[in-house]
Short mmCIF file of C-alpha atoms in Angstrom, two decimals:
data_model
loop_
_atom_site.label_atom_id
_atom_site.label_comp_id
_atom_site.label_asym_id
_atom_site.label_seq_id
_atom_site.Cartn_x
_atom_site.Cartn_y
_atom_site.Cartn_z
CA MET A 932 -8.65 -52.26 5.17
CA SER A 933 -11.99 -53.92 4.56
CA ASP A 934 -13.33 -57.63 3.47
CA PRO A 935 -14.72 -57.13 -0.70
CA SER A 936 -16.35 -60.25 -0.27
CA VAL A 937 -17.60 -59.10 3.61
CA PHE A 938 -21.79 -58.26 2.34
CA VAL A 939 -25.01 -56.83 4.48
CA GLU A 940 -27.81 -57.65 2.74
CA VAL A 941 -30.12 -54.79 3.09
CA GLN A 942 -34.34 -55.93 3.82
CA GLN A 943 -36.31 -53.32 2.80
CA PRO A 944 -40.18 -52.26 4.59
CA THR A 945 -41.21 -52.93 0.76
CA GLY A 946 -39.82 -56.77 0.60
CA ASN A 947 -37.06 -56.10 -1.58
CA SER A 948 -33.75 -56.86 -1.03
CA SER A 949 -29.98 -56.04 -1.99
CA ARG A 950 -26.40 -56.75 -1.60
CA MET A 951 -23.37 -53.94 -1.07
CA PRO A 952 -20.20 -54.13 0.57
CA ILE A 953 -19.45 -53.14 4.38
CA THR A 954 -17.47 -50.38 3.40
CA PRO A 955 -16.14 -47.56 4.27
CA LEU A 956 -15.46 -48.35 8.21
CA PRO A 957 -16.85 -47.75 9.77
CA PHE A 958 -19.94 -49.03 8.10
CA THR A 959 -22.74 -46.07 9.59
CA ILE A 960 -25.97 -46.94 9.58
CA GLY A 961 -29.18 -44.44 10.06
CA ARG A 962 -31.14 -42.20 8.40
CA GLN A 963 -28.98 -38.95 7.72
CA PRO A 964 -27.96 -39.10 4.24
CA ASP A 965 -23.92 -38.78 4.97
CA ASN A 966 -24.61 -42.50 6.95
CA ALA A 967 -22.50 -45.41 4.50
CA LEU A 968 -26.62 -47.29 4.77
CA VAL A 969 -29.08 -45.25 4.88
CA LEU A 970 -32.27 -46.35 6.00
CA ARG A 971 -35.50 -44.17 4.85
CA ASP A 972 -37.85 -44.45 7.67
CA SER A 973 -38.09 -41.94 9.62
CA ARG A 974 -38.07 -43.92 13.67
CA VAL A 975 -34.82 -44.83 12.62
CA SER A 976 -32.72 -42.25 14.78
CA ARG A 977 -30.01 -40.53 12.55
CA ARG A 978 -27.08 -42.44 13.37
CA HIS A 979 -28.40 -45.41 14.91
CA SER A 980 -26.15 -47.88 14.66
CA GLN A 981 -22.41 -48.73 13.15
CA ILE A 982 -20.49 -52.09 11.76
CA VAL A 983 -16.13 -52.05 12.62
CA LEU A 984 -13.31 -54.71 12.15
CA ASP A 985 -11.40 -55.32 15.79
CA GLY A 986 -8.78 -57.39 14.00
CA GLU A 987 -10.82 -60.21 11.98
CA ASP A 988 -14.30 -59.99 13.59
CA TYR A 989 -16.16 -57.76 12.76
CA LEU A 990 -18.50 -56.39 15.31
CA VAL A 991 -22.31 -54.08 15.27
CA GLU A 992 -21.97 -51.50 17.88
CA ASP A 993 -25.20 -49.04 18.85
CA LEU A 994 -24.44 -45.35 18.30
CA ALA A 995 -27.53 -44.25 21.74
CA SER A 996 -30.00 -44.76 19.30
CA SER A 997 -33.53 -44.10 20.61
CA HIS A 998 -34.88 -47.63 19.67
CA GLY A 999 -31.84 -49.74 19.77
CA THR A 1000 -30.66 -51.84 17.60
CA PHE A 1001 -30.53 -55.77 18.07
CA VAL A 1002 -29.75 -59.53 16.30
CA ASN A 1003 -30.79 -62.00 15.98
CA GLY A 1004 -34.02 -60.26 18.69
CA GLY A 1005 -32.20 -59.77 21.37
CA LYS A 1006 -31.03 -56.04 21.94
CA THR A 1007 -27.61 -55.44 21.86
CA SER A 1008 -24.16 -52.49 22.36
CA ARG A 1009 -21.91 -54.19 21.15
CA THR A 1010 -22.51 -57.60 19.62
CA LEU A 1011 -19.48 -60.23 17.50
CA LEU A 1012 -21.62 -60.86 14.30
CA THR A 1013 -21.58 -63.73 11.71
CA PRO A 1014 -22.83 -64.98 8.88
CA GLY A 1015 -27.11 -64.68 8.77
CA ASP A 1016 -26.89 -62.54 11.84
CA VAL A 1017 -29.46 -60.53 11.55
CA ILE A 1018 -29.66 -56.83 12.65
CA GLU A 1019 -33.02 -55.05 13.45
CA PHE A 1020 -33.22 -52.04 14.62
CA GLY A 1021 -36.06 -51.75 17.47
CA VAL A 1022 -39.38 -50.18 15.47
CA PRO A 1023 -41.58 -53.42 13.43
CA ASN A 1024 -41.80 -53.08 9.22
CA SER A 1025 -38.53 -51.20 8.74
CA TYR A 1026 -35.61 -52.28 7.36
CA ARG A 1027 -33.39 -55.49 8.34
CA VAL A 1028 -29.78 -56.51 8.14
CA VAL A 1029 -28.52 -59.71 7.23
CA PHE A 1030 -24.79 -60.17 7.90
CA GLY A 1031 -23.02 -62.28 5.28
CA ARG A 1032 -19.81 -63.38 4.03
CA GLY A 1033 -19.31 -64.44 -0.99
CA PRO A 1034 -19.38 -62.37 -3.82
CA ILE A 1035 -21.99 -59.72 -4.27
CA LEU A 1036 -24.16 -59.64 -6.69
CA THR A 1037 -23.62 -56.68 -10.05
CA ALA A 1038 -27.47 -57.05 -9.72
CA ALA A 1039 -29.92 -57.03 -7.99
CA VAL A 1040 -33.05 -58.53 -7.61
CA PRO A 1041 -36.47 -57.93 -5.89
CA SER A 1042 -37.71 -60.89 -3.32
CA GLU A 1043 -41.18 -59.96 -4.17
CA GLY A 1044 -41.27 -57.80 -7.37
CA ALA A 1045 -42.72 -54.49 -7.43
CA THR A 1046 -46.06 -55.79 -6.05
CA SER A 1047 -49.05 -53.67 -5.82
CA LEU A 1048 -49.05 -54.09 -2.68
CA SER A 1049 -45.22 -52.83 -2.52
CA LYS A 1050 -45.37 -49.67 -3.96
CA LEU A 1051 -48.75 -49.03 -1.59
CA ARG A 1052 -46.31 -49.40 0.91
CA SER A 1053 -43.56 -47.38 -0.65
CA LEU A 1054 -46.21 -44.43 -0.67
CA LEU A 1055 -47.52 -45.24 2.88
CA GLU A 1056 -43.79 -44.66 3.83
CA VAL A 1057 -43.29 -41.26 2.16
CA ALA A 1058 -46.64 -40.65 3.71
CA ARG A 1059 -45.43 -41.91 6.78
CA SER A 1060 -41.77 -40.07 6.16
CA MET A 1061 -43.89 -36.61 5.34
CA ALA A 1062 -46.03 -37.04 8.95
CA HIS A 1063 -42.59 -37.34 11.25
CA SER A 1064 -39.66 -35.50 9.71
CA LEU A 1065 -39.33 -31.93 9.87
CA SER A 1066 -36.55 -32.61 7.60
CA ALA A 1067 -37.14 -31.58 3.69
CA PRO A 1068 -34.13 -33.74 2.99
CA GLU A 1069 -34.77 -36.87 4.36
CA VAL A 1070 -39.31 -36.48 2.76
CA LEU A 1071 -37.57 -35.88 -0.74
CA SER A 1072 -34.84 -39.24 -0.02
CA ALA A 1073 -37.77 -41.07 1.01
CA ILE A 1074 -39.52 -40.07 -2.08
CA VAL A 1075 -36.88 -41.06 -4.49
CA GLU A 1076 -36.41 -44.84 -2.73
CA SER A 1077 -40.16 -45.11 -3.47
CA ALA A 1078 -39.73 -44.31 -6.78
CA LEU A 1079 -37.04 -46.84 -7.08
CA SER A 1080 -38.93 -49.41 -5.93
CA ILE A 1081 -42.19 -48.68 -8.02
CA THR A 1082 -40.27 -48.93 -10.54
CA GLY A 1083 -37.49 -51.49 -10.32
CA CYS A 1084 -35.03 -49.54 -10.44
CA GLU A 1085 -30.83 -49.67 -9.93
CA ARG A 1086 -30.08 -45.46 -9.43
CA GLY A 1087 -32.68 -42.46 -9.00
CA PHE A 1088 -31.62 -39.10 -8.16
CA LEU A 1089 -33.69 -35.73 -7.51
CA LEU A 1090 -32.22 -32.66 -8.89
CA LEU A 1091 -33.51 -29.45 -8.59
CA TYR A 1092 -33.08 -25.67 -10.63
CA ASP A 1093 -30.31 -23.80 -10.06
CA GLN A 1094 -29.89 -21.10 -12.00
CA ASP A 1095 -29.83 -22.18 -15.45
CA ASP A 1096 -28.72 -25.60 -14.19
CA LEU A 1097 -29.54 -28.59 -12.29
CA ARG A 1098 -27.98 -28.96 -8.78
CA LEU A 1099 -28.18 -32.99 -7.28
CA GLU A 1100 -30.58 -33.07 -3.54
CA VAL A 1101 -30.52 -36.36 -2.97
CA GLY A 1102 -28.58 -39.62 -5.36
CA ARG A 1103 -29.40 -42.92 -3.56
CA HIS A 1104 -28.60 -46.50 -4.91
CA ARG A 1105 -31.59 -49.17 -5.00
CA ASN A 1106 -29.11 -50.21 -1.91
CA GLY A 1107 -29.50 -47.37 0.02
CA GLN A 1108 -26.15 -46.11 -0.33
CA THR A 1109 -25.81 -42.45 -1.52
CA LEU A 1110 -24.95 -41.53 -4.92
CA GLY A 1111 -23.02 -38.26 -6.37
CA VAL A 1112 -23.63 -36.49 -8.98
CA ASP A 1113 -21.05 -38.35 -10.96
CA SER A 1114 -23.38 -41.50 -10.69
CA LEU A 1115 -25.65 -39.22 -13.29
CA GLY A 1116 -24.41 -40.55 -16.83
CA ILE A 1117 -24.89 -37.24 -18.03
CA ALA A 1118 -23.95 -34.18 -18.02
CA THR A 1119 -26.29 -32.31 -15.76
CA LEU A 1120 -26.69 -28.84 -17.65
CA ALA A 1121 -27.58 -32.08 -20.99
CA LEU A 1122 -30.50 -32.58 -18.60
CA ARG A 1123 -31.50 -29.42 -17.40
CA HIS A 1124 -31.68 -27.91 -21.42
CA ALA A 1125 -33.68 -31.58 -22.36
CA LEU A 1126 -35.91 -30.50 -19.15
CA ASP A 1127 -36.36 -26.86 -20.38
CA THR A 1128 -37.80 -27.91 -23.93
CA ARG A 1129 -39.45 -30.50 -23.74
CA HIS A 1130 -43.54 -30.12 -24.74
CA ASP A 1131 -45.58 -32.60 -21.86
CA LEU A 1132 -45.41 -30.63 -18.60
CA LEU A 1133 -45.79 -34.13 -16.64
CA SER A 1134 -43.21 -35.94 -19.13
CA PHE A 1135 -39.94 -36.27 -19.83
CA THR A 1136 -38.86 -39.61 -22.19
CA VAL A 1137 -34.73 -40.09 -21.78
CA GLY A 1138 -34.29 -43.03 -23.03
CA PRO A 1139 -35.83 -46.65 -22.44
CA HIS A 1140 -33.44 -47.16 -19.08
CA VAL A 1141 -34.31 -44.14 -17.71
CA ALA A 1142 -38.05 -43.07 -15.98
CA ALA A 1143 -37.94 -39.18 -15.40
CA VAL A 1144 -41.01 -36.74 -14.22
CA PRO A 1145 -40.38 -33.21 -14.31
CA LEU A 1146 -41.15 -31.96 -10.42
CA ILE A 1147 -43.37 -28.46 -10.94
CA ARG A 1148 -43.90 -25.77 -8.30
CA VAL A 1149 -46.73 -25.78 -6.17
CA ARG A 1150 -48.37 -23.24 -4.43
CA SER A 1151 -50.68 -22.05 -2.26
CA GLY A 1152 -53.99 -21.07 -3.75
CA SER A 1153 -56.70 -18.38 -2.93
CA ILE A 1154 -59.40 -20.47 -4.05
CA ASN A 1155 -60.01 -23.30 -1.72
CA SER A 1156 -57.07 -25.99 -2.47
CA THR A 1157 -53.52 -25.63 -3.93
CA ARG A 1158 -52.40 -25.65 -7.15
CA ALA A 1159 -50.13 -26.43 -9.71
CA ILE A 1160 -48.68 -23.62 -12.04
CA THR A 1161 -49.67 -25.36 -15.69
CA ALA A 1162 -46.27 -23.75 -17.65
CA ALA A 1163 -42.85 -25.03 -17.95
CA LYS A 1164 -41.03 -22.73 -16.43
CA ASP A 1165 -43.07 -23.10 -12.93
CA THR A 1166 -40.25 -26.60 -13.18
CA VAL A 1167 -38.52 -26.45 -10.10
CA GLY A 1168 -36.95 -29.94 -10.92
CA LEU A 1169 -36.03 -33.48 -12.16
CA LEU A 1170 -37.12 -36.82 -10.51
CA TYR A 1171 -35.16 -38.75 -12.37
CA LEU A 1172 -34.24 -43.09 -11.95
CA LEU A 1173 -32.30 -45.51 -14.23
CA GLU A 1174 -31.94 -49.32 -15.09
CA ASP A 1175 -28.14 -51.01 -14.74
CA SER A 1176 -29.55 -54.20 -15.88
CA GLY A 1177 -30.27 -53.83 -19.29
CA VAL A 1178 -34.11 -53.80 -18.83
CA GLU A 1179 -36.45 -51.23 -19.59
CA ALA A 1180 -37.90 -49.42 -16.34
CA ASP A 1181 -41.14 -50.13 -15.97
CA MET A 1182 -42.82 -46.55 -16.60
CA SER A 1183 -46.70 -48.44 -17.36
CA ARG A 1184 -49.73 -46.21 -16.46
CA GLY A 1185 -49.96 -47.53 -13.14
CA ASN A 1186 -46.93 -46.78 -12.37
CA ARG A 1187 -46.12 -43.34 -14.35
CA GLU A 1188 -49.22 -42.35 -11.95
CA LEU A 1189 -47.35 -42.68 -9.39
CA LEU A 1190 -44.17 -41.14 -10.07
CA GLU A 1191 -45.81 -38.09 -10.54
CA THR A 1192 -47.86 -38.39 -7.23
CA LEU A 1193 -44.15 -39.01 -6.11
CA ALA A 1194 -43.37 -35.80 -8.18
CA LEU A 1195 -46.15 -34.18 -6.57
CA GLU A 1196 -44.98 -34.45 -2.80
CA ALA A 1197 -41.91 -33.41 -3.58
CA SER A 1198 -43.13 -30.06 -5.14
CA THR A 1199 -45.01 -29.71 -2.72
CA VAL A 1200 -42.37 -30.44 0.65
CA LEU A 1201 -40.10 -28.26 -1.42
CA GLU A 1202 -42.78 -25.50 -1.53
CA ASN A 1203 -43.39 -25.56 2.59
CA ALA A 1204 -39.86 -25.79 2.37
CA ARG A 1205 -39.47 -21.99 0.38
CA LEU A 1206 -42.50 -21.00 3.37
CA LEU A 1207 -40.79 -22.45 6.12
CA GLU A 1208 -37.97 -20.30 5.44
CA GLN A 1209 -39.55 -16.93 4.47
CA GLU A 1210 -41.05 -17.75 8.15
CA ARG A 1211 -37.84 -17.99 9.50
CA ALA A 1212 -36.52 -14.90 8.22
CA LYS A 1213 -39.93 -13.11 9.17
CA GLN A 1214 -39.27 -14.01 12.51
CA ARG A 1215 -35.49 -13.48 12.22
CA LEU A 1216 -36.05 -10.12 11.25
CA ASP A 1217 -39.19 -9.91 13.56
CA GLU A 1218 -36.03 -9.92 17.20
CA GLU A 1219 -33.22 -8.11 14.95
CA LEU A 1220 -36.81 -4.82 14.68
CA ALA A 1221 -37.86 -5.69 17.48
CA ILE A 1222 -34.08 -5.44 19.19
CA ALA A 1223 -33.72 -2.44 16.68
CA ARG A 1224 -37.41 -0.85 18.46
CA LYS A 1225 -36.30 -2.13 22.05
CA ILE A 1226 -32.47 0.53 21.32
CA GLN A 1227 -34.01 3.28 19.67
CA ALA A 1228 -36.52 4.03 22.72
CA ASP A 1229 -33.72 3.88 24.89
CA LEU A 1230 -31.99 6.29 22.94
CA LEU A 1231 -35.31 8.31 23.80
CA PRO A 1232 -34.69 10.71 27.02
CA LYS A 1233 -34.95 8.18 30.47
CA SER A 1234 -37.15 11.74 32.66
CA LEU A 1235 -37.10 14.98 31.69
CA PRO A 1236 -37.17 17.85 33.93
CA ALA A 1237 -40.22 18.36 35.90
CA ASN A 1238 -39.18 21.42 38.19
CA GLY A 1239 -37.93 24.32 38.23
CA TRP A 1240 -37.93 27.26 36.06
CA PHE A 1241 -37.99 24.91 32.92
CA ARG A 1242 -40.38 21.60 32.39
CA ALA A 1243 -41.20 19.14 29.16
CA SER A 1244 -42.25 16.60 28.99
CA GLY A 1245 -42.96 14.03 25.49
CA TRP A 1246 -44.06 10.91 24.34
CA THR A 1247 -44.16 8.95 21.15
CA LEU A 1248 -46.56 6.01 19.70
CA PRO A 1249 -44.80 4.20 17.35
CA SER A 1250 -46.39 3.35 13.71
CA LEU A 1251 -43.75 0.89 12.72
CA ALA A 1252 -41.17 -1.62 14.80
CA VAL A 1253 -38.62 1.36 14.43
CA GLY A 1254 -39.42 4.65 12.59
CA GLY A 1255 -37.50 8.15 12.03
CA ASP A 1256 -39.42 10.55 15.22
CA TYR A 1257 -36.83 11.82 17.71
CA TYR A 1258 -36.98 14.26 20.53
CA ASP A 1259 -34.51 14.96 23.56
CA VAL A 1260 -33.94 17.83 25.55
CA ALA A 1261 -30.46 18.51 27.04
CA HIS A 1262 -29.41 21.81 29.60
CA GLY A 1263 -26.51 23.27 28.32
CA HIS A 1264 -25.14 26.04 30.21
CA GLN A 1265 -26.67 27.59 33.89
CA ASP A 1266 -29.55 29.74 32.08
CA GLN A 1267 -30.73 27.20 29.27
CA TRP A 1268 -31.90 24.12 28.02
CA THR A 1269 -32.39 23.48 24.36
CA LEU A 1270 -34.47 20.94 22.45
CA VAL A 1271 -35.27 18.92 19.42
CA MET A 1272 -37.10 17.09 17.76
CA ALA A 1273 -36.83 15.34 14.06
CA ASP A 1274 -38.77 13.96 11.60
CA VAL A 1275 -37.08 11.50 9.51
CA SER A 1276 -38.57 11.46 6.01
CA GLY A 1277 -39.47 7.95 5.44
CA LYS A 1278 -39.98 4.88 7.39
CA GLY A 1279 -38.56 1.76 9.01
CA VAL A 1280 -34.75 1.10 9.72
CA SER A 1281 -33.40 4.07 7.20
CA ALA A 1282 -35.35 6.25 8.48
CA ALA A 1283 -34.56 4.96 12.26
CA LEU A 1284 -31.17 5.45 10.75
CA LEU A 1285 -30.86 8.91 10.35
CA ALA A 1286 -32.47 10.22 13.31
CA ALA A 1287 -29.94 8.14 15.78
CA LEU A 1288 -27.66 10.48 13.06
CA LEU A 1289 -29.98 13.22 14.16
CA GLN A 1290 -29.11 12.86 18.48
CA GLY A 1291 -26.19 12.50 18.51
CA ALA A 1292 -25.64 16.04 16.02
CA PHE A 1293 -27.75 17.71 18.59
CA LEU A 1294 -25.91 15.60 21.69
CA GLN A 1295 -22.50 16.81 20.76
CA ALA A 1296 -23.33 20.40 20.20
CA ARG A 1297 -25.70 22.18 21.88
CA PRO A 1298 -25.73 25.37 20.35
CA GLY A 1299 -26.99 27.95 21.23
CA GLY A 1300 -27.07 32.05 19.84
CA ASP A 1301 -25.31 32.70 16.50
CA HIS A 1302 -24.56 28.67 16.42
CA ILE A 1303 -27.74 27.19 15.99
CA ALA A 1304 -27.32 29.45 11.97
CA SER A 1305 -23.83 27.62 11.36
CA TRP A 1306 -24.93 24.25 13.27
CA PHE A 1307 -27.78 23.90 10.87
CA SER A 1308 -26.28 24.73 7.89
CA ARG A 1309 -22.86 22.17 8.84
CA LEU A 1310 -25.98 19.02 9.59
CA ASN A 1311 -27.80 20.15 6.16
CA ARG A 1312 -24.38 19.47 4.18
CA PHE A 1313 -23.52 16.85 6.45
CA LEU A 1314 -27.17 14.66 5.80
CA LEU A 1315 -27.10 16.37 1.53
CA ASP A 1316 -23.01 14.82 1.07
CA ARG A 1317 -24.01 11.08 2.43
CA THR A 1318 -28.07 10.92 1.11
CA GLY A 1319 -27.57 12.98 -1.97
CA GLY A 1320 -30.67 14.45 -1.31
CA GLU A 1321 -32.44 11.32 -1.26
CA LYS A 1322 -33.26 11.58 2.33
CA TYR A 1323 -34.17 14.24 4.43
CA ALA A 1324 -35.29 15.80 8.58
CA THR A 1325 -37.72 17.84 9.48
CA VAL A 1326 -36.10 19.71 12.66
CA PHE A 1327 -37.39 22.37 15.39
CA TYR A 1328 -34.90 23.44 17.38
CA ALA A 1329 -34.90 26.14 20.18
CA ALA A 1330 -32.66 27.53 23.13
CA VAL A 1331 -35.02 28.53 25.63
CA HIS A 1332 -33.38 31.45 28.48
CA GLY A 1333 -33.81 31.58 31.81
CA THR A 1334 -35.45 34.64 31.63
CA GLY A 1335 -37.84 33.10 29.35
CA PHE A 1336 -36.11 33.97 26.42
CA VAL A 1337 -36.38 31.28 23.42
CA GLU A 1338 -34.79 31.19 20.25
CA TRP A 1339 -35.75 28.81 17.41
CA VAL A 1340 -34.94 27.31 14.34
CA ASN A 1341 -38.19 25.77 12.39
CA ALA A 1342 -36.94 23.61 9.65
CA GLY A 1343 -39.86 22.46 7.34
CA HIS A 1344 -41.02 20.47 10.68
CA CYS A 1345 -45.03 21.50 11.56
CA ALA A 1346 -45.22 25.03 13.30
CA PRO A 1347 -45.17 24.51 17.26
CA MET A 1348 -47.86 25.64 19.04
CA VAL A 1349 -47.35 28.59 22.17
CA LEU A 1350 -49.47 28.48 24.47
CA ARG A 1351 -50.38 32.18 25.76
CA VAL A 1352 -51.29 32.86 29.43
CA GLY A 1353 -55.80 33.72 28.72
CA GLY A 1354 -55.14 30.46 25.91
CA HIS A 1355 -54.54 32.14 23.27
CA VAL A 1356 -52.04 30.25 20.42
CA GLU A 1357 -49.01 31.60 18.35
CA LEU A 1358 -47.46 29.40 16.11
CA LEU A 1359 -44.22 29.39 14.76
CA GLY A 1360 -44.30 28.83 11.78
CA PRO A 1361 -40.75 26.98 9.29
CA SER A 1362 -37.96 29.85 9.31
CA GLY A 1363 -35.83 27.03 6.18
CA MET A 1364 -36.01 23.80 4.27
CA PRO A 1365 -35.43 20.69 5.80
CA VAL A 1366 -31.52 19.64 5.91
CA GLY A 1367 -30.46 17.23 3.39
CA MET A 1368 -33.32 18.86 0.75
CA LEU A 1369 -31.02 21.67 -0.75
CA GLU A 1370 -27.33 22.05 -0.59
CA GLU A 1371 -28.28 25.90 -0.43
CA ALA A 1372 -30.56 26.07 2.38
CA GLU A 1373 -30.83 28.96 4.79
CA HIS A 1374 -31.99 28.62 8.30
CA GLY A 1375 -33.51 32.07 10.32
CA LEU A 1376 -32.87 32.44 13.12
CA GLU A 1377 -36.16 33.19 15.88
CA SER A 1378 -36.97 34.18 18.65
CA ILE A 1379 -39.91 34.36 21.24
CA HIS A 1380 -40.26 35.68 25.01
CA LEU A 1381 -42.15 33.30 27.29
CA GLN A 1382 -43.76 33.94 30.26
CA PRO A 1383 -43.76 32.05 33.25
CA GLY A 1384 -46.31 29.31 32.64
CA GLU A 1385 -46.79 29.78 28.88
CA LYS A 1386 -45.75 26.11 27.13
CA ILE A 1387 -44.61 24.93 23.58
CA VAL A 1388 -46.26 21.86 21.79
CA ILE A 1389 -43.87 20.58 19.95
CA TYR A 1390 -45.36 17.45 17.33
CA SER A 1391 -44.83 15.65 14.40
CA ASP A 1392 -47.06 15.92 11.55
CA GLY A 1393 -48.44 12.02 13.31
CA LEU A 1394 -50.28 13.71 14.97
CA SER A 1395 -51.64 15.98 13.01
CA GLU A 1396 -52.60 13.18 10.41
CA ALA A 1397 -53.93 10.80 12.02
CA ARG A 1398 -56.89 9.13 11.19
CA ASN A 1399 -59.84 7.80 13.12
CA PRO A 1400 -62.41 5.57 11.83
CA ALA A 1401 -64.13 7.05 9.58
CA GLY A 1402 -61.26 8.34 7.75
CA GLU A 1403 -60.78 11.59 9.07
CA PHE A 1404 -57.42 13.66 9.90
CA TYR A 1405 -57.19 14.74 13.04
CA ASP A 1406 -55.92 18.10 11.99
CA THR A 1407 -53.79 21.64 13.11
CA VAL A 1408 -57.55 22.84 13.65
CA ARG A 1409 -58.50 19.81 16.25
CA LEU A 1410 -55.75 20.52 17.71
CA LYS A 1411 -55.25 24.25 18.64
CA GLN A 1412 -58.48 24.30 19.93
CA PHE A 1413 -58.33 20.84 22.38
CA LEU A 1414 -55.09 23.10 23.69
CA LYS A 1415 -56.78 26.20 24.05
CA ASP A 1416 -59.18 24.06 25.84
CA ASN A 1417 -56.42 22.50 28.35
CA SER A 1418 -54.00 25.15 28.04
CA GLN A 1419 -54.41 25.66 32.53
CA HIS A 1420 -52.85 22.28 32.82
CA PRO A 1421 -49.32 21.72 33.45
CA ALA A 1422 -46.84 20.43 31.16
CA ASP A 1423 -46.87 17.06 32.55
CA GLN A 1424 -50.59 16.66 33.45
CA LEU A 1425 -51.09 18.28 29.76
CA SER A 1426 -49.04 15.87 27.64
CA MET A 1427 -51.05 13.24 28.91
CA LEU A 1428 -54.02 14.42 28.03
CA LEU A 1429 -52.67 15.22 25.26
CA ARG A 1430 -52.03 11.83 24.38
CA ALA A 1431 -55.14 10.16 26.05
CA GLU A 1432 -57.30 12.06 23.21
CA ALA A 1433 -54.99 11.32 20.37
CA MET A 1434 -55.25 7.25 21.30
CA ARG A 1435 -59.28 8.34 21.78
CA PHE A 1436 -59.45 9.62 18.23
CA MET A 1437 -57.78 6.80 16.89
CA ASP A 1438 -59.82 4.82 18.59
CA GLY A 1439 -57.38 1.70 17.75
CA LEU A 1440 -56.80 2.31 13.81
CA HIS A 1441 -53.10 1.83 12.89
CA GLN A 1442 -51.31 5.01 11.93
CA GLN A 1443 -49.36 5.51 9.16
CA ASP A 1444 -46.62 7.11 11.11
CA ASP A 1445 -44.87 7.76 14.33
CA VAL A 1446 -47.29 9.95 16.08
CA THR A 1447 -44.49 12.12 18.74
CA VAL A 1448 -45.29 15.04 21.73
CA LEU A 1449 -43.32 17.63 23.68
CA VAL A 1450 -44.30 19.76 25.56
CA ILE A 1451 -42.09 22.31 27.15
CA GLU A 1452 -43.66 25.45 30.04
CA TYR A 1453 -41.84 28.28 31.08
CA ALA A 1454 -42.20 28.64 34.74
CA GLY A 1455 -40.16 31.78 35.39
CA THR A 1456 -37.02 32.32 38.25
CA THR A 1457 -39.29 30.96 41.26
CA PRO A 1458 -42.01 27.30 40.73
CA ALA A 1459 -45.45 28.84 40.01
CA PRO A 1460 -47.99 28.14 43.29
CA GLN A 1461 -49.42 25.15 43.21
#
């Protein structure tokens, strides 16, 4: 059990000093706010050293600090303390702690007084904390301690708005002890009401033994520098100081200007912390989207058939990290391949999730014949039940048989282009509404017949609506002409030529939608001669 007559005298860099009992034990010393003695010096370790009781003896122990613990000038790891021993922390012009026994004064008296030099040193300590610490709580604690030094007050608090109340962020006694909200001596709700109803933006009067300065939101302005918002509703908190000795808090003009400077620094720290948290949140989101993009890319077919009677080649150029375009090809029966392309309304994560859902439905069913129309009806109902018509998808689906016979449904998708032998182009226009839009939507089953060497080019509207730097659309007229001019190429070459054409046209301009293309070719029952 600690002895109440054993104390330490804390000598601050500003020249002020105060005594405090060595309690609780172990009596930890360092920069971290939960220490028994908090030293607001960014060069001091977070948990620098501690005083422990061994029988009837008090010892100081170093806690693997960065700069070491010194007793009477000598570096130590563990030393027995006797009255008058001076403990230092390995850095110049920092705190000194003197071990002693005897009565503890109820009101500490500054050794030098709050001279202009000590006030300047207080501000320099804040500046040093801001320069060397990435922790907002540490800098805010340094601001409170500097405010105590400037005004000569005994207790200091920094409170922040928390909905309709004030939340204690920092509470500090002049001797370095951490204080809780019960040490305020006034209800936080009463403080909040007085702060909200004040008449002067930068002034806040509570009583003769109180020094109080509002914290005003500071934002980055677009005009040259940081600016403070001149409205009481933009107050973010309060710097609140109390003097218990009965002497009025020193709020002379110079001191008030210094306190307002500290309040501005506190507001700047808070705004920087908010911006930093926003940046970290953005980084986390970017990382999650990168993972989602990789998963979505992995869901696309790894390889497409390049030999045999059915051949395919596809690609996508995403606009955002994730998008709503999806295509796939699957081998059904021995003489049948199925293919699908879908474009979910909207962009981003929600569209990507629905695109993945459509992929699952396609891979599970892969219908042919009369089952195609019923599959579309079930898919339409499934989406409508879950999205209420707020999300829908255009879908082109086809089943290609080894004879060249093709059954297809176009649910509101861009009309695929059929490249006939000789360069003629046919369009496979919509045969029904997009899925997930209307309850009673019908999706008509259509068919065509392909000759060996003929192809179908399926694409999303991101291609036809792509823009170049001059603001022109690529449009279907340009696409149709390009396909006519290059219809002689096999599917894989035509696909890559179309990709190069799209990138050339866009010329590096960021697009508002994904660009997706799938080219399929019917080569006949025997491979065409090379």
